[in-house]
Short mmCIF file of C-alpha atoms in Angstrom, two decimals:
data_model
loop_
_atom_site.label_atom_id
_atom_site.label_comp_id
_atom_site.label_asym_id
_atom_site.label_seq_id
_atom_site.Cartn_x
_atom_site.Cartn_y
_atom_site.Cartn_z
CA UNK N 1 8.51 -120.62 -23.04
CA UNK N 2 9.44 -120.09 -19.73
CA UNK N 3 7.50 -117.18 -17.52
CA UNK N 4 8.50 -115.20 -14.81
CA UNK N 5 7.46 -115.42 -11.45
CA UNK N 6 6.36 -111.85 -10.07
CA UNK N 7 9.72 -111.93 -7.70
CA UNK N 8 12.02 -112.69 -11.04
CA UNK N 9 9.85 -109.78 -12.94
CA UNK N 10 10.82 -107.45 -9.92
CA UNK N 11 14.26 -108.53 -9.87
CA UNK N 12 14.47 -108.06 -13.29
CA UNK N 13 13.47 -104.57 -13.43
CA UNK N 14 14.93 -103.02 -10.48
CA UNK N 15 17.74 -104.61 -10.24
CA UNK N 16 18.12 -106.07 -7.03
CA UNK N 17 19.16 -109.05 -5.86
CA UNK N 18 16.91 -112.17 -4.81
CA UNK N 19 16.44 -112.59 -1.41
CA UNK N 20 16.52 -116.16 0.52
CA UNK N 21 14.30 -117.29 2.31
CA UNK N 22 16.65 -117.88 5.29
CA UNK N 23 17.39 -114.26 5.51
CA UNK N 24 13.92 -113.97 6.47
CA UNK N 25 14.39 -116.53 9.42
CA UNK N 26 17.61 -114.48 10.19
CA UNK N 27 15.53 -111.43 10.57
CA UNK N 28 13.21 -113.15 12.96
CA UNK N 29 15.32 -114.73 14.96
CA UNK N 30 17.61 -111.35 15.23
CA UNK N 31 14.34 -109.56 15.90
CA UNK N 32 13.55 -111.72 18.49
CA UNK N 33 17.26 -111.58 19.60
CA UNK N 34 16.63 -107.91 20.10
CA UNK N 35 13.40 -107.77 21.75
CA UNK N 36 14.65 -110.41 24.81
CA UNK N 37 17.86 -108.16 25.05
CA UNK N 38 16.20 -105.28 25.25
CA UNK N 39 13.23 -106.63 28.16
CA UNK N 40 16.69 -108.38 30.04
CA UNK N 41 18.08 -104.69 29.95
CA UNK N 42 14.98 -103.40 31.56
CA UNK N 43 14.64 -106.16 34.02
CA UNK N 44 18.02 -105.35 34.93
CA UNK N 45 17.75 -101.95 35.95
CA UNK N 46 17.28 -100.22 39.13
CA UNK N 47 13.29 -99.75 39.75
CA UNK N 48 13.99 -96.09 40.23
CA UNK N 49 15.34 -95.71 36.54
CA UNK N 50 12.39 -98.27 35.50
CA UNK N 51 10.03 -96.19 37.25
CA UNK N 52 11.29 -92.56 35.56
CA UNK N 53 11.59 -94.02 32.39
CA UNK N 54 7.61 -94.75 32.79
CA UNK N 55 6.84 -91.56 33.77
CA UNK N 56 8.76 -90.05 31.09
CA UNK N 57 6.87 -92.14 28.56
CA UNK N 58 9.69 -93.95 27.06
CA UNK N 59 8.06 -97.02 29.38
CA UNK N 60 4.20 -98.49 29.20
CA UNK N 61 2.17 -101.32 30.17
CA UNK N 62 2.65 -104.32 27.93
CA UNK N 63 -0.02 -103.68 25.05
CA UNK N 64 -1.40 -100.40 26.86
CA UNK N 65 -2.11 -99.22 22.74
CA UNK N 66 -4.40 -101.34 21.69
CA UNK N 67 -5.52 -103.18 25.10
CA UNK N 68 -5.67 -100.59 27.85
CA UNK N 69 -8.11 -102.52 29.94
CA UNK N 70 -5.51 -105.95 30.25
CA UNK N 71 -3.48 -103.83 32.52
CA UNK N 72 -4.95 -100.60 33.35
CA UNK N 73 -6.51 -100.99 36.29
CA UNK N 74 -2.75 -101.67 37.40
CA UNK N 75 -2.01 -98.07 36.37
CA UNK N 76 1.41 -97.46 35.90
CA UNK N 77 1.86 -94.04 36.48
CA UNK N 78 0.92 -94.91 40.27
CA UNK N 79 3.30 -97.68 40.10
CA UNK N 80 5.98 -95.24 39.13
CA UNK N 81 5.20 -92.72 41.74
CA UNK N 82 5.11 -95.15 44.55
CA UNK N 83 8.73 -96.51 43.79
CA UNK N 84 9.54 -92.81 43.71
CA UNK N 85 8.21 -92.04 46.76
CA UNK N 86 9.49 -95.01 48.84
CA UNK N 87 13.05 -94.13 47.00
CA UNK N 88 12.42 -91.02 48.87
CA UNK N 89 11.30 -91.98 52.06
CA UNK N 90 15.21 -91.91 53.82
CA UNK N 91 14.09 -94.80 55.81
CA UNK N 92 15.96 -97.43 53.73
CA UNK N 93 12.71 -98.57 52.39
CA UNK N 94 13.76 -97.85 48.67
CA UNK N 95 11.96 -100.21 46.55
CA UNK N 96 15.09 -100.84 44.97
CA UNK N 97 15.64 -103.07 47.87
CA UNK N 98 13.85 -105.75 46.29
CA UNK N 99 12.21 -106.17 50.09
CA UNK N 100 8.83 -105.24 49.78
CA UNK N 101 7.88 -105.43 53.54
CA UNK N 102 4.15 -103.67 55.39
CA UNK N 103 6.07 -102.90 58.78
CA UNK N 104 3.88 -104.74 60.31
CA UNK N 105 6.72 -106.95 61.85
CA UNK N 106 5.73 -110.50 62.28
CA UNK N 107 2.18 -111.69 61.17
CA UNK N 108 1.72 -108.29 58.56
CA UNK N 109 -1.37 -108.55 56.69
CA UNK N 110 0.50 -106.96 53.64
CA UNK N 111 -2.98 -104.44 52.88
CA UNK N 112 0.14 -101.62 53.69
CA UNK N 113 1.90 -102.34 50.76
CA UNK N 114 1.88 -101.01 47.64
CA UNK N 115 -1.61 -100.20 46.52
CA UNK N 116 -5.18 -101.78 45.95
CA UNK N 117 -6.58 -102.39 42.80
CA UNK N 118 -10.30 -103.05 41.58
CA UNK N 119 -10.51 -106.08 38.90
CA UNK N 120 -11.86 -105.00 35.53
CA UNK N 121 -13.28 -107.03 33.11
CA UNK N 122 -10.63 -107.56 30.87
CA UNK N 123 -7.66 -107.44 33.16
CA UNK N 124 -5.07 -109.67 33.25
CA UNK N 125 -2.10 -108.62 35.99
CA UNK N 126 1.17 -110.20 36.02
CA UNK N 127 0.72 -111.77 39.60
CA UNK N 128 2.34 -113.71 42.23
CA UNK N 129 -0.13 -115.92 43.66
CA UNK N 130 0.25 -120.01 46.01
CA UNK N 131 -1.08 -122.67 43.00
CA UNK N 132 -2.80 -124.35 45.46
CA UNK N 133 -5.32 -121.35 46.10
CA UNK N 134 -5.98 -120.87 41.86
CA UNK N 135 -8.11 -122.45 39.56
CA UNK N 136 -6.76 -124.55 37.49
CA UNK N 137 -5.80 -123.17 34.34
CA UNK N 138 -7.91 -123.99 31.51
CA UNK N 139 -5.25 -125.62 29.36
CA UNK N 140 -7.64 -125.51 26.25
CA UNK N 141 -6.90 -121.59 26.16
CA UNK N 142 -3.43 -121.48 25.69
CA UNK N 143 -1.90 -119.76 22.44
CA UNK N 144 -5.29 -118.42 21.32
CA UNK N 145 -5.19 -115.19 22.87
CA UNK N 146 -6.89 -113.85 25.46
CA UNK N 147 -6.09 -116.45 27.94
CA UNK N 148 -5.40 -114.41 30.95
CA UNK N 149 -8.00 -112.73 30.65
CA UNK N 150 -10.24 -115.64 30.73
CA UNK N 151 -8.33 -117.45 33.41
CA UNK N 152 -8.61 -113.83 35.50
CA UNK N 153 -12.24 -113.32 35.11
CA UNK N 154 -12.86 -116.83 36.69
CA UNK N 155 -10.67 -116.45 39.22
CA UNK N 156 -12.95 -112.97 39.97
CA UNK N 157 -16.04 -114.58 39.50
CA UNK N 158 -15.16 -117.61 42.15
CA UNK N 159 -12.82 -116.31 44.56
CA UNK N 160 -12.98 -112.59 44.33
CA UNK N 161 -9.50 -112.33 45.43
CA UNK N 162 -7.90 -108.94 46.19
CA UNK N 163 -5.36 -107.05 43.79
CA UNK N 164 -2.44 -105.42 45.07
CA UNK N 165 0.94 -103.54 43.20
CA UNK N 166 4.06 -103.82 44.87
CA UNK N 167 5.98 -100.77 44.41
CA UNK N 168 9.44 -103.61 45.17
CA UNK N 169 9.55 -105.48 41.80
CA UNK N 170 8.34 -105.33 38.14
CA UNK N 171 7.76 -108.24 35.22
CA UNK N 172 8.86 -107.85 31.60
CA UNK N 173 7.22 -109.36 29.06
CA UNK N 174 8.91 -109.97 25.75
CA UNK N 175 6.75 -109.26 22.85
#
């Protein structure tokens, strides 16, 4: 005699019919699908509309939940309300721009843009950085989590560089 495997006893008494196995990868991939369409649709949109969709709440920093120290000390609210208030300026400095400039003309220091932040332990900004000035990354790290972070706090403990937000661009991360 045959016996049922727990999916055939389940199938038998609801009902319902077997699923494949590829429907499962379907879902993934469609899942995935979703996710990058949705981050492209963000990317895509003014920073004004980026920046009132944060402070309305239907916007947060990537794993804010569960991590709030990987990006807090970035604080997004302030984000938000600098884009406003350089949309608001009149002078044709709207972040939207895409020109994040200190008005210092030639030779700026860039310290007037945006706003300074204090590393954490535990942060790990989205940054924009010359190669030739970074550690090199630990390649050993990547995929097990918490690789930023790492890479970050050696940067802090060597260089002690200085953290700024630019109120003239965002990055989207697809979870």
């Amino acid at each position: 005699a045959q016996h049922a495997t727990g999916a055939e006893q389940l199938q038998q008494a609801t009902g319902a019919e077997p699923m494949e196995e590829q429907d499962e990868e379907e879902d993934e991939d469609e899942d995935e699908a979703e996710a990058i369409r949705r981050s492209v649709s963000i990317a895509c949109l003014p920073l004004a509309a980026v920046a009132q969709r944060v402070r309305s709440g239907a916007l947060r920093s990537f794993h804010s939940l569960h991590y709030e120290q990987g990006h807090g000390a970035t604080d997004l609210s302030r984000w938000a309300d600098e884009v406003a208030s350089a949309g608001d300026a009149g002078d044709g400095s709207s972040a939207d721009s895409g020109e994040c400039t200190d008005g210092g003309g030639d030779g700026g220091d860039g310290e007037s843009i945006g706003y300074a932040v204090e590393f954490e332990e535990g942060y790990e900004p989205f940054v924009l950085a010359s190669r030739r000035r970074l550690p090199r990354y630990e390649e050993r790290f990547r995929g097990y989590g918490f690789d930023k972070v790492f890479f970050f706090l050696q940067l802090h403990e060597q260089q002690r560089p200085r953290f700024r937000v630019l109120p003239c661009g965002l990055a989207v991360d697809v979870p």
